[in-house]
């Protein structure tokens, strides 16, 4: 039986298809719309500590946290960042 990850990001999830799809979506974002890399990583660290993160998805709003965190205009629905 495969273990279900409760506190990880899709980039860490051991499913190649999800990582590839996420990578393609991030690549398609306009550079002018992306948060700086340091901001992006800081946001992800905050999300990883949140009890509302389940397999890369925010249970508050349903978004994929890596996509929301990558957007310059992205905001945490719990106001953590």
Tab-separated table of C-alpha atoms in Angstrom:
chain	number	residue	atom	x	y	z
A	1	UNK	CA	0.000	0.000	0.000
A	2	UNK	CA	1.335	3.407	-1.020
A	3	UNK	CA	1.841	5.928	1.770
A	4	UNK	CA	-0.197	9.110	1.397
A	5	UNK	CA	1.829	12.241	1.932
A	6	UNK	CA	0.108	14.633	4.321
A	7	UNK	CA	2.639	17.460	4.497
A	8	UNK	CA	4.523	17.778	1.265
A	9	UNK	CA	4.571	19.832	-1.883
A	10	UNK	CA	3.825	18.450	-5.307
A	11	UNK	CA	7.451	19.053	-6.286
A	12	UNK	CA	8.395	16.583	-3.524
A	13	UNK	CA	5.627	14.093	-4.266
A	14	UNK	CA	6.958	10.943	-5.858
A	15	UNK	CA	4.780	11.110	-8.957
A	16	UNK	CA	6.717	12.116	-12.077
A	17	UNK	CA	3.611	13.158	-13.975
A	18	UNK	CA	2.604	15.711	-11.320
A	19	UNK	CA	6.085	17.202	-11.177
A	20	UNK	CA	6.265	17.498	-14.956
A	21	UNK	CA	2.841	19.117	-15.176
A	22	UNK	CA	3.661	21.553	-12.388
A	23	UNK	CA	6.954	22.411	-14.077
A	24	UNK	CA	5.202	23.099	-17.380
A	25	UNK	CA	2.657	25.353	-15.687
A	26	UNK	CA	5.369	27.300	-13.891
A	27	UNK	CA	7.324	27.674	-17.142
A	28	UNK	CA	4.255	29.069	-18.883
A	29	UNK	CA	3.939	31.877	-16.344
A	30	UNK	CA	5.173	35.217	-17.606
A	31	UNK	CA	8.354	36.291	-15.824
A	32	UNK	CA	6.730	39.629	-15.000
A	33	UNK	CA	3.994	37.736	-13.136
A	34	UNK	CA	6.348	35.554	-11.082
A	35	UNK	CA	7.454	36.256	-7.529
A	36	UNK	CA	11.191	36.462	-6.914
A	37	UNK	CA	12.739	33.056	-6.238
A	38	UNK	CA	13.562	33.914	-2.605
A	39	UNK	CA	9.955	35.029	-1.999
A	40	UNK	CA	8.648	31.877	-3.704
A	41	UNK	CA	10.797	29.611	-1.527
A	42	UNK	CA	9.852	31.522	1.636
A	43	UNK	CA	6.171	31.113	0.804
A	44	UNK	CA	6.601	27.386	0.211
A	45	UNK	CA	8.357	26.958	3.560
A	46	UNK	CA	5.434	28.697	5.226
A	47	UNK	CA	2.972	26.407	3.441
A	48	UNK	CA	4.901	23.305	4.453
A	49	UNK	CA	4.333	24.238	8.101
A	50	UNK	CA	0.596	24.723	7.611
A	51	UNK	CA	-1.862	22.054	8.753
A	52	UNK	CA	-4.064	22.943	5.770
A	53	UNK	CA	-1.514	21.630	3.235
A	54	UNK	CA	-2.322	18.152	1.922
A	55	UNK	CA	-0.380	16.740	-1.021
A	56	UNK	CA	0.422	20.152	-2.450
A	57	UNK	CA	-3.141	21.420	-2.157
A	58	UNK	CA	-4.407	24.129	0.165
A	59	UNK	CA	-7.509	22.887	1.968
A	60	UNK	CA	-8.655	26.468	2.598
A	61	UNK	CA	-8.991	27.504	-1.037
A	62	UNK	CA	-8.232	24.363	-3.065
A	63	UNK	CA	-5.270	25.799	-4.949
A	64	UNK	CA	-1.972	24.102	-5.690
A	65	UNK	CA	0.268	26.017	-3.326
A	66	UNK	CA	3.286	25.980	-5.643
A	67	UNK	CA	1.320	27.802	-8.321
A	68	UNK	CA	-0.174	30.343	-5.925
A	69	UNK	CA	3.214	30.941	-4.297
A	70	UNK	CA	4.870	31.465	-7.684
A	71	UNK	CA	2.538	34.297	-8.641
A	72	UNK	CA	3.709	37.763	-7.681
A	73	UNK	CA	0.112	38.610	-6.814
A	74	UNK	CA	-0.436	35.329	-4.930
A	75	UNK	CA	-1.758	35.578	-1.392
A	76	UNK	CA	-2.213	32.962	1.313
A	77	UNK	CA	-5.893	32.527	2.176
A	78	UNK	CA	-4.834	32.134	5.839
A	79	UNK	CA	-2.839	35.384	5.675
A	80	UNK	CA	0.430	33.599	6.480
A	81	UNK	CA	2.190	35.418	3.600
